[in-house]
Short mmCIF file of C-alpha atoms and ligand atoms in Angstrom, two decimals:
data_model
loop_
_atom_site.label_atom_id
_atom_site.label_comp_id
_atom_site.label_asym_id
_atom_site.label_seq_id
_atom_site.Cartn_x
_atom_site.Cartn_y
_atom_site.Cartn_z
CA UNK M 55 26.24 -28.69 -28.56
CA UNK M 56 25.54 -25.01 -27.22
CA UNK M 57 26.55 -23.12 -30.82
CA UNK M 58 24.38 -26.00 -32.56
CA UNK M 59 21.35 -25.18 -30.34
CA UNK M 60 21.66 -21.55 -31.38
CA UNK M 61 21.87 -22.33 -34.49
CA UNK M 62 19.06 -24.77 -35.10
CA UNK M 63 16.64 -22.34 -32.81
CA UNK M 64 17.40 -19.90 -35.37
CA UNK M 65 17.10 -22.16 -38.00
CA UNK M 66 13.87 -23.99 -36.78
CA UNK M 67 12.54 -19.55 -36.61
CA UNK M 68 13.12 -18.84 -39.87
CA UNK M 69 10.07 -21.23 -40.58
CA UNK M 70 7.82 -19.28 -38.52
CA UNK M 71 7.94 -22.22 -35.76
CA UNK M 72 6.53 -25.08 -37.79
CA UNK M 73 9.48 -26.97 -37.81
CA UNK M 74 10.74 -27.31 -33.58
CA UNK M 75 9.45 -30.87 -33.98
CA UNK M 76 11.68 -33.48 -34.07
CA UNK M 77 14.87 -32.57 -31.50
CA UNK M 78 12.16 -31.24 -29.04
CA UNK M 79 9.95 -34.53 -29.21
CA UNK M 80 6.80 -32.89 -29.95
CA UNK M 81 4.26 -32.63 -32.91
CA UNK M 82 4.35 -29.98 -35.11
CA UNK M 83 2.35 -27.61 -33.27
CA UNK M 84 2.40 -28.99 -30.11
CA UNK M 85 4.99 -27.49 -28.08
CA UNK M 86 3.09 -26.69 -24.72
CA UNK M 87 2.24 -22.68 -24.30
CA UNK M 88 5.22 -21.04 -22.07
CA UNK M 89 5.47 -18.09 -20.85
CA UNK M 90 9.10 -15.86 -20.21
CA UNK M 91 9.06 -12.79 -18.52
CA UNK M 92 12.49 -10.78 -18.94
CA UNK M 93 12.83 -8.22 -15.71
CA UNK M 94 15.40 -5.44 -17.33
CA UNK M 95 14.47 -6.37 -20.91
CA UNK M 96 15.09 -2.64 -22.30
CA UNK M 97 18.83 -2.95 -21.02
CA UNK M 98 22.59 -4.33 -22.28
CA UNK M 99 21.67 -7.84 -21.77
CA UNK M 100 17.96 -7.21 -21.89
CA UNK M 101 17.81 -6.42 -25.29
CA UNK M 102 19.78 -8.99 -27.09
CA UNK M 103 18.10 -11.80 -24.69
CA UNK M 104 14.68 -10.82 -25.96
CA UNK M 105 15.76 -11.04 -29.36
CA UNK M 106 17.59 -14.90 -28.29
CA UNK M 107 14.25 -15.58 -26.53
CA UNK M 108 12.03 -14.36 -29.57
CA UNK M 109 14.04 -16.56 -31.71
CA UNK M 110 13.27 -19.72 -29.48
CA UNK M 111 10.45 -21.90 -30.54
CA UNK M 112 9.43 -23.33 -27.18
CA UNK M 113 8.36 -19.58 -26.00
CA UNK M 114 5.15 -18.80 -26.81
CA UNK M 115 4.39 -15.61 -25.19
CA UNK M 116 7.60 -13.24 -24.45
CA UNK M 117 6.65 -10.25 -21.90
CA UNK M 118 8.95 -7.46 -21.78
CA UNK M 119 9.31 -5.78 -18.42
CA UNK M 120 11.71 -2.54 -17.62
CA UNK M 121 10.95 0.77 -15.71
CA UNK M 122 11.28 2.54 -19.05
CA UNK M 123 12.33 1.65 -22.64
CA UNK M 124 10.12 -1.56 -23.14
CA UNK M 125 7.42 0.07 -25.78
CA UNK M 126 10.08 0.15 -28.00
CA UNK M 127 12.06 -2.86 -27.82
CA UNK M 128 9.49 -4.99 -27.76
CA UNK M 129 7.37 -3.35 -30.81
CA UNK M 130 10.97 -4.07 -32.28
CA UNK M 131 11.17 -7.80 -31.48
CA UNK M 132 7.68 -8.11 -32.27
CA UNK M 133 8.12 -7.87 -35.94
CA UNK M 134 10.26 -11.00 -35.87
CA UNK M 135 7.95 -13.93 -37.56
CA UNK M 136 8.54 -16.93 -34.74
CA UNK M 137 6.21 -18.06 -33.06
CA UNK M 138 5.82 -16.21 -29.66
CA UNK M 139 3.28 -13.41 -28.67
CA UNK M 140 5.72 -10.27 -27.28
CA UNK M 141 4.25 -7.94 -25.38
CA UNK M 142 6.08 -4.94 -23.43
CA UNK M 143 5.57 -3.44 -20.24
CA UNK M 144 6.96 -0.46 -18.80
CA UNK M 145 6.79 1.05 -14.82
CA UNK M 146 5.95 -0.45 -11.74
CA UNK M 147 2.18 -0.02 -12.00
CA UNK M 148 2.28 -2.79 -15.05
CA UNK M 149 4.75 -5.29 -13.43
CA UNK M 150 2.24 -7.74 -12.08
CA UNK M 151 0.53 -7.90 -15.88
CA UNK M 152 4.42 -8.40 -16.95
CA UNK M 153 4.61 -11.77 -14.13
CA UNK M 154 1.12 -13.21 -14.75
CA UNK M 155 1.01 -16.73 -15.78
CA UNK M 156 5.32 -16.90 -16.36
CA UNK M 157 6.45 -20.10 -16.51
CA UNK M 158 10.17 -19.09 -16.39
CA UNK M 159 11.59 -14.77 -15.31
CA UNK M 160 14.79 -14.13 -16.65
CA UNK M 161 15.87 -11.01 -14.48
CA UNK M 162 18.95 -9.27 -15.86
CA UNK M 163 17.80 -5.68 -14.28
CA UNK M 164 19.95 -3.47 -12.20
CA UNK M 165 23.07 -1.59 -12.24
CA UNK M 166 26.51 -2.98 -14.27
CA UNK M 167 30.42 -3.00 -13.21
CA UNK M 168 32.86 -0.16 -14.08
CA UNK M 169 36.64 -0.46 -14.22
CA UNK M 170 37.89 -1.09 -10.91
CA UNK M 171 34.58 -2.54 -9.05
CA UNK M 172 33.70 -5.75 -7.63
CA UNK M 173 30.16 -7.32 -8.15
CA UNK M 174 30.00 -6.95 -4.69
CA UNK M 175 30.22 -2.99 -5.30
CA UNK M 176 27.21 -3.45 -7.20
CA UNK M 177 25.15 -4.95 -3.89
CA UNK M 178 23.90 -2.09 -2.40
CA UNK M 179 21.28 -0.74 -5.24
CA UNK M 180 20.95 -3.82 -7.34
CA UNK M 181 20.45 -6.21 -4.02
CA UNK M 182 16.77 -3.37 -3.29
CA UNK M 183 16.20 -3.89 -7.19
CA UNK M 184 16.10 -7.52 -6.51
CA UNK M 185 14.28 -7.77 -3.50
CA UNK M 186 11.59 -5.43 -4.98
CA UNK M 187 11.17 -7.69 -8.27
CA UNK M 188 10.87 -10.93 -6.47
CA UNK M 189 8.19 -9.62 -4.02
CA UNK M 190 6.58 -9.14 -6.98
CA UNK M 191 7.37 -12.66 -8.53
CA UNK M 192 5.93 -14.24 -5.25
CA UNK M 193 2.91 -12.47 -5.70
CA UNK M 194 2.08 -12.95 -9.23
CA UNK M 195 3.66 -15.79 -10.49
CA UNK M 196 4.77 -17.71 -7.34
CA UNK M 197 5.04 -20.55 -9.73
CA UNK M 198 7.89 -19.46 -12.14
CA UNK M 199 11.34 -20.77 -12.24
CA UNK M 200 13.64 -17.57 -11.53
CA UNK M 201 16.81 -16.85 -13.21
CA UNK M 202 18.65 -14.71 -11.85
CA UNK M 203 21.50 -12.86 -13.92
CA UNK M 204 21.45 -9.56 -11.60
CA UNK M 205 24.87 -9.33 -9.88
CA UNK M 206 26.27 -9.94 -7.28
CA UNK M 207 24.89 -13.38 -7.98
CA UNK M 208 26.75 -14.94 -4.75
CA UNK M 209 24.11 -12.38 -2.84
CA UNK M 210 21.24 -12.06 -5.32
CA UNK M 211 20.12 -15.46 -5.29
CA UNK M 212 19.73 -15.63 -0.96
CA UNK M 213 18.05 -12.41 -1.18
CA UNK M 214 15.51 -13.82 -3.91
CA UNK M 215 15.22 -16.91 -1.18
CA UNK M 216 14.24 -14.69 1.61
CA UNK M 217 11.92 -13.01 -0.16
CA UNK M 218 10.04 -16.19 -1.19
CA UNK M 219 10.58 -17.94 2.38
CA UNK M 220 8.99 -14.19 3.99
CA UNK M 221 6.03 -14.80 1.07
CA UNK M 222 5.75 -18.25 2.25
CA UNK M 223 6.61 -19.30 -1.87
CA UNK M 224 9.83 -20.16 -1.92
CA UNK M 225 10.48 -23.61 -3.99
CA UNK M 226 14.53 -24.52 -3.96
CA UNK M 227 13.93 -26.27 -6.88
CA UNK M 228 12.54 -22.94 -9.40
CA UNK M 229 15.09 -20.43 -7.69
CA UNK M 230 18.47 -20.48 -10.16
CA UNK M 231 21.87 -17.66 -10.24
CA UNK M 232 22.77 -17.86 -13.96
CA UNK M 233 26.47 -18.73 -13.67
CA UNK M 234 26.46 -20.39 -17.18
CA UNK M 235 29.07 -17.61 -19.10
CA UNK M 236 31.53 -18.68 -16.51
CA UNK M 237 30.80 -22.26 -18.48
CA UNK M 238 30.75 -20.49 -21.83
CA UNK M 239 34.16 -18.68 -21.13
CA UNK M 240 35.51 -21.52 -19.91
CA UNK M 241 34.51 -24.01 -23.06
CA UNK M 242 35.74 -21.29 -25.10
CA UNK M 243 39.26 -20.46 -23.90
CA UNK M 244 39.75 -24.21 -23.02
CA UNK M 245 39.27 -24.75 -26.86
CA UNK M 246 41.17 -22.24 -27.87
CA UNK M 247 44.14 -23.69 -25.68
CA UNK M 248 43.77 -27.07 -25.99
CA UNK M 249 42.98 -26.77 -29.99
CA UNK M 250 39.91 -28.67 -30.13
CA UNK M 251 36.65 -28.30 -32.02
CA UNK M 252 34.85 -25.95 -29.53
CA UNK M 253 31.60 -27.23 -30.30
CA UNK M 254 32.64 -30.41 -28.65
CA UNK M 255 33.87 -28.98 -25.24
CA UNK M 256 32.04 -30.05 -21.85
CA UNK M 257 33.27 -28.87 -18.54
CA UNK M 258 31.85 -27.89 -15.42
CA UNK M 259 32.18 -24.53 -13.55
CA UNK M 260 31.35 -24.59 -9.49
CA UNK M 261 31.46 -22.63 -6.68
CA UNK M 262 29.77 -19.06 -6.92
CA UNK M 263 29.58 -16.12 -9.66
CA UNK M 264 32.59 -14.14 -8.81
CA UNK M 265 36.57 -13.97 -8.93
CA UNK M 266 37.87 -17.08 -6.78
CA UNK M 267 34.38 -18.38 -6.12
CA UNK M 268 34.21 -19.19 -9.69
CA UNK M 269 36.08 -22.46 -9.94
CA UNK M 270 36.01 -24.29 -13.87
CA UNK M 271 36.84 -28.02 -13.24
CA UNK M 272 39.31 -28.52 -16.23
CA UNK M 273 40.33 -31.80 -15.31
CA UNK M 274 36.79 -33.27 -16.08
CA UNK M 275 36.78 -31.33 -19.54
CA UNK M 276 36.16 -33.17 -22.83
CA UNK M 277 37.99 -33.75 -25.19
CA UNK M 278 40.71 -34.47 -23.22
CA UNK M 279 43.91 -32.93 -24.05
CA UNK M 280 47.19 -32.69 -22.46
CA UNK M 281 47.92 -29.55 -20.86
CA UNK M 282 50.36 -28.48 -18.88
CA UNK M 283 49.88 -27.30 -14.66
CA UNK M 284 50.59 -23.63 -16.12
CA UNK M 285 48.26 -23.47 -19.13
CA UNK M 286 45.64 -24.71 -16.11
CA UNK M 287 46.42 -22.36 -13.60
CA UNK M 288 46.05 -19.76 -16.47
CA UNK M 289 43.16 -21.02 -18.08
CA UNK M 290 41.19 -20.62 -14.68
CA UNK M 291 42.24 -17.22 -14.27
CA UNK M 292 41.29 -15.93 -17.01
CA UNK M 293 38.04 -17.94 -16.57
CA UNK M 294 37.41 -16.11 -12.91
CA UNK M 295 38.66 -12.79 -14.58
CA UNK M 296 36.49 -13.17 -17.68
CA UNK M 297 33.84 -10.33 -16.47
CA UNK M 298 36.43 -7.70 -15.64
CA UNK M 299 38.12 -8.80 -18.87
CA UNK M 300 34.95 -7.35 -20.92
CA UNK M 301 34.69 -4.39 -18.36
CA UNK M 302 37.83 -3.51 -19.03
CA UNK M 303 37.89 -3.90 -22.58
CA UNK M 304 34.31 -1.54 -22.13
CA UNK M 305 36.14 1.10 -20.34
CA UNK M 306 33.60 2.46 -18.52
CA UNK M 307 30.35 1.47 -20.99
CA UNK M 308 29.08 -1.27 -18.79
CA UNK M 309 30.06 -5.29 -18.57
CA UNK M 310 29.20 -8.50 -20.93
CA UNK M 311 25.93 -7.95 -22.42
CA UNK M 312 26.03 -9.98 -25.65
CA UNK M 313 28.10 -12.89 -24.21
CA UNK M 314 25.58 -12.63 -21.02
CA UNK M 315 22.62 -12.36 -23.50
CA UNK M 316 23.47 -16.11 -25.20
CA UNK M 317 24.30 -18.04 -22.00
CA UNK M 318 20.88 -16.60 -20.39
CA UNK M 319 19.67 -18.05 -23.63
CA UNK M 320 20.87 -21.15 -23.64
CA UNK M 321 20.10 -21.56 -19.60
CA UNK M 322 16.66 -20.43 -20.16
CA UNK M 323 16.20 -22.95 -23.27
CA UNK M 324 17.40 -25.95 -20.75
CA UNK M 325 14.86 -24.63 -18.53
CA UNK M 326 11.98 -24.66 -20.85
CA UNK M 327 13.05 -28.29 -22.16
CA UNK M 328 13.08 -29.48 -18.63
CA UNK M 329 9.72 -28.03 -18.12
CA UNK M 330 8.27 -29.66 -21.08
CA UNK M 331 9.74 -33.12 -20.07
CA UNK M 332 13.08 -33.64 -22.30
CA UNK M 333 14.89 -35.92 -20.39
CA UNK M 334 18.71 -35.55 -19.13
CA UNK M 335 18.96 -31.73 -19.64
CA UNK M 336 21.89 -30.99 -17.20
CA UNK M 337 23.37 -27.89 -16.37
CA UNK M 338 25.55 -25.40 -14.36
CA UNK M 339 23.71 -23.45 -12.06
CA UNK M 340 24.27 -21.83 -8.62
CA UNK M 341 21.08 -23.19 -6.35
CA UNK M 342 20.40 -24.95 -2.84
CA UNK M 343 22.58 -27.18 -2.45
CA UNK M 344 24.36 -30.27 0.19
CA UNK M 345 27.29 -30.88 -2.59
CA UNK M 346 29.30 -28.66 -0.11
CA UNK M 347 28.56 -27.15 3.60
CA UNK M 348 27.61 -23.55 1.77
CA UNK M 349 24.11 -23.40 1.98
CA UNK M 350 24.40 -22.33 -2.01
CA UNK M 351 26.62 -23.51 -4.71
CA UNK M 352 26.81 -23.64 -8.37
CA UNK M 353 27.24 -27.17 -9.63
CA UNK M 354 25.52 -29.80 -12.27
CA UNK M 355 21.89 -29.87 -11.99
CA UNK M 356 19.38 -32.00 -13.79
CA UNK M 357 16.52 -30.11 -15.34
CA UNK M 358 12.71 -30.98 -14.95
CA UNK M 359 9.31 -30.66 -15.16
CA UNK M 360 9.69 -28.79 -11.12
CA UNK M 361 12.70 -27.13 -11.95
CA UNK M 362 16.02 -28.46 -10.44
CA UNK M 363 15.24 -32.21 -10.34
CA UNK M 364 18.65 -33.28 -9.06
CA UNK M 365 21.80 -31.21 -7.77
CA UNK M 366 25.05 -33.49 -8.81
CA UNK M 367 27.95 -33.72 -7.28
CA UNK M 368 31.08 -32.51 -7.74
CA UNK M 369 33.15 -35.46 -9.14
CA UNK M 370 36.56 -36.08 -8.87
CA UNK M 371 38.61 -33.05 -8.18
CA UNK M 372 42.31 -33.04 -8.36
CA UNK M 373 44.39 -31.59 -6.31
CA UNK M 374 44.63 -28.30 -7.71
CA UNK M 375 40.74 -28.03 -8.09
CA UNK M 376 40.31 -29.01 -4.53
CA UNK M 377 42.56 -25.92 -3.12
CA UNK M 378 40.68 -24.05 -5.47
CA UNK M 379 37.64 -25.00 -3.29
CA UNK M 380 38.31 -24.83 -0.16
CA UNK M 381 39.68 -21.24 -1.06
CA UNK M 382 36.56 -20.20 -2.29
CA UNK M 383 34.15 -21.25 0.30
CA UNK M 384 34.72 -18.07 3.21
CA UNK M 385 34.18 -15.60 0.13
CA UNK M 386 31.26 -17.36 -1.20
CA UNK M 387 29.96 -17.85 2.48
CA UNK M 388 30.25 -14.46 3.15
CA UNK M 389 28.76 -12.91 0.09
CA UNK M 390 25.84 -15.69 0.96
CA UNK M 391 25.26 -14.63 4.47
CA UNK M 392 25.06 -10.68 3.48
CA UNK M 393 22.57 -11.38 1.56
CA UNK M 394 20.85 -13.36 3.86
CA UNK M 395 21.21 -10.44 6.44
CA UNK M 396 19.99 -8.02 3.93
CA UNK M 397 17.04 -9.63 3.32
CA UNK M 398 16.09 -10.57 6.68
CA UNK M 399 16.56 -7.02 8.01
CA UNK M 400 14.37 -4.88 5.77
N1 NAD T 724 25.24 -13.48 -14.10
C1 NAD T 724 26.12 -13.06 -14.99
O1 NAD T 724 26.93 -13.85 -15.48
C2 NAD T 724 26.12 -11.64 -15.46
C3 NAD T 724 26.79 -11.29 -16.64
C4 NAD T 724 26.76 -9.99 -17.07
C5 NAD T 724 26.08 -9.02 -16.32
N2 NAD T 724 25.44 -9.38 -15.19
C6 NAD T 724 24.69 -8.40 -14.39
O2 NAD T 724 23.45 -8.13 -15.04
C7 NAD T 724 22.98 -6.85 -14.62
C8 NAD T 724 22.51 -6.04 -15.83
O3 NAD T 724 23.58 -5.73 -16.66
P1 NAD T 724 23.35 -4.84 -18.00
O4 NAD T 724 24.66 -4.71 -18.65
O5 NAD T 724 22.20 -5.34 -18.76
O6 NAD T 724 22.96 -3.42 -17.34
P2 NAD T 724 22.14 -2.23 -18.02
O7 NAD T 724 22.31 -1.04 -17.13
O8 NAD T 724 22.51 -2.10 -19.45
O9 NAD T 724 20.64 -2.73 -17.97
C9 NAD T 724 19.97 -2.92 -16.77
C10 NAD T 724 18.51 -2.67 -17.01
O10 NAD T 724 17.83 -2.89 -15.76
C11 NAD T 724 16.81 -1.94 -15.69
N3 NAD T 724 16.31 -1.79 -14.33
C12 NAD T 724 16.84 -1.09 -13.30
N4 NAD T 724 16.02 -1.17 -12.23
C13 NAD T 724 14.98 -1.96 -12.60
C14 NAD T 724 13.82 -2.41 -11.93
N5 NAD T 724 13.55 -2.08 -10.67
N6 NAD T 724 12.96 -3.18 -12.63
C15 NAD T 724 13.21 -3.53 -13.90
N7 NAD T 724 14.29 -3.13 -14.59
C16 NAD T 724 15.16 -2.34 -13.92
C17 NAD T 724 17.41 -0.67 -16.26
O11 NAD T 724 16.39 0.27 -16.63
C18 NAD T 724 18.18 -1.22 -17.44
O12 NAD T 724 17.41 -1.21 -18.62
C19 NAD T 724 24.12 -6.22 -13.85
O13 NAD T 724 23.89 -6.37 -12.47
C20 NAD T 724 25.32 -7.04 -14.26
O14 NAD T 724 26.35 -7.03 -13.31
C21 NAD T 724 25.46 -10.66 -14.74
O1 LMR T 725 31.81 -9.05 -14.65
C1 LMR T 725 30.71 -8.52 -14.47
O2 LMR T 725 30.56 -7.57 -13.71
C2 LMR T 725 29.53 -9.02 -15.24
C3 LMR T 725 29.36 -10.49 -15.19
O3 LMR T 725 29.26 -10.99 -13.90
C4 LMR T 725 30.39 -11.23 -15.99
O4 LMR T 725 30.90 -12.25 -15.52
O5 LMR T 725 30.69 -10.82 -17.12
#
């Protein structure tokens, strides 16, 4: 379903955006105005997710926003005959121009893994690089659904909360951590294992955005096959390790970028159909949540016309999957509650 929505947004652009009709349930034309704002579009995921979002139809005005870099990329992606305006903006002085009237900021800015860190080695610098964007975000588009792809997630996302409670904006329905390559990885090597069409694949991933805290439930995947307890217990280790699988493999030249760059994509496309009414978009993000005691959790959610319109459980776990969780929650907590403290501090 994902590589199919890729392909017909790409499709559907090579018309110059007369075509998103029929799938999306409007008129030709009548797609409502939307605007993204990408926070760190002039970087490794930044780049090829402008490109993704300047090839999707529902966008009709893409703003560009880096402390550097953006004049270029986006006179770049501007050439590209779809439908939306791009505009780039560069420094802090143009940041609120870059947030006004954004319906959905993708925010993939700050500093990547090298061999050998954690994402939580990343919190120090990119946790201020978060905090500073969202003040921002609560000021000039207090509105927007937020996705945040900035690592680590487990932290980013209850920093981006304080912020908005301190503002007096927060929403828990427009505030979302991007966990959806953990989903991607996961439909991907359970395909490749289980030797079914990958297009086909559905599975959940909970928990949180890092190591053990990312936990795919393979037992609910689709189609079913029969694997054994060891091609599971590998298959979800590979899935948790899947990010310092890249950073290896990148030796030093940053993390997933292009991987990182379609699942934004795609998570920012089910955001814009929920926004524009298409009913039962559903999927995995880390938000506010009661499906467990952590006060954040990455789970099902069904998309709207607010933003998260219903967290869903977790379904039936086996036995396996339910270590798996109860393992997870004092890292998650943890990485939750620092950011909590970070926020509420400075
Ligand atoms: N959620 C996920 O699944 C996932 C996946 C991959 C990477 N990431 C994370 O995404 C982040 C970005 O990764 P990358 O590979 O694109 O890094 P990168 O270094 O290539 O790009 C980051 C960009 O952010 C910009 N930036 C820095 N400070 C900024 C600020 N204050 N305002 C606006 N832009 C700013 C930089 O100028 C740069 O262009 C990292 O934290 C990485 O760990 C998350
Ligand atoms: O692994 C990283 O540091 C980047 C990202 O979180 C990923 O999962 O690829």
């Amino acid at each position: 379903m994902r590589t199919s929505m890729l392909k017909s947004i790409v499709r559907r652009s090579s018309t110059a955006g007369a075509s998103y009709v029929s799938r999306r349930g409007f008129a030709s034309g009548s797609a409502p105005e939307r605007k993204v704002a990408v926070l760190g579009a002039a970087g490794g995921i930044g780049q090829p997710l402008s490109l993704l979002m300047k090839l999707n139809p529902l966008v009709s005005s893409l703003s560009l926003y880096d402390i550097a870099g953006t004049p270029g990329v986006a006179a770049d992606v501007s050439h590209i005959n779809t439908r939306s305006e791009v505009v780039g903006f560069a420094g802090e002085e143009q940041l609120g121009k870059a947030l006004e009237g954004a319906d959905i900021v993708i925010i993939p800015a700050g500093v990547p893994r090298k061999p050998g860190m954690t994402r939580d080695d990343l919190f120090n610098i990119n946790a201020g690089i978060v905090k500073s964007l969202c003040t921002a975000i609560a000021k000039y588009c207090p509105n927007a659904l937020v996705n945040m792809i900035s690592n680590p997630v487990n932290s980013t996302v209850p920093i981006a909360a304080e912020v908005f409670k301190k503002a007096g904006t927060y929403d828990a329905k427009k505030l979302f951590g991007v966990t959806m390559l953990d989903v991607v990885r996961a439909k991907t090597f359970y395909a490749g294992k289980a030797k079914v069409n990958v297009a086909e694949v559905n599975l959940p991933v909970v928990g949180g955005h890092a190591g053990i805290t990312i936990l795919p439930l393979f037992s609910q995947a689709t189609p079913k096959a029969n694997l054994s307890n060891e091609e599971i217990v590998a298959l979800t280790k590979r899935t948790q390790d899947g990010g310092t699988e890249v950073v290896e493999a990148k030796a030093g030249k940053g993390s997933a970028t292009l991987s990182m760059a379609y699942a934004g994509a795609i998570f920012a496309d089910a955001c814009l159909k929920g926004l524009n009414g298409v009913p039962d978009v559903v999927e995995c993000a880390f938000v506010q949540s009661n499906v467990t005691e952590l006060p954040f959790f990455a789970s099902k959610v069904r998309l709207g016309k607010n933003g998260v319109e219903e967290v869903l459980g977790l379904g039936p776990l086996n036995d396996y999957e339910k270590q798996g969780l109860e393992a997870l929650k004092p890292e998650l907590l943890s990485s939750i509650e620092k950011g909590i403290k970070l926020a509420k501090e400075n």
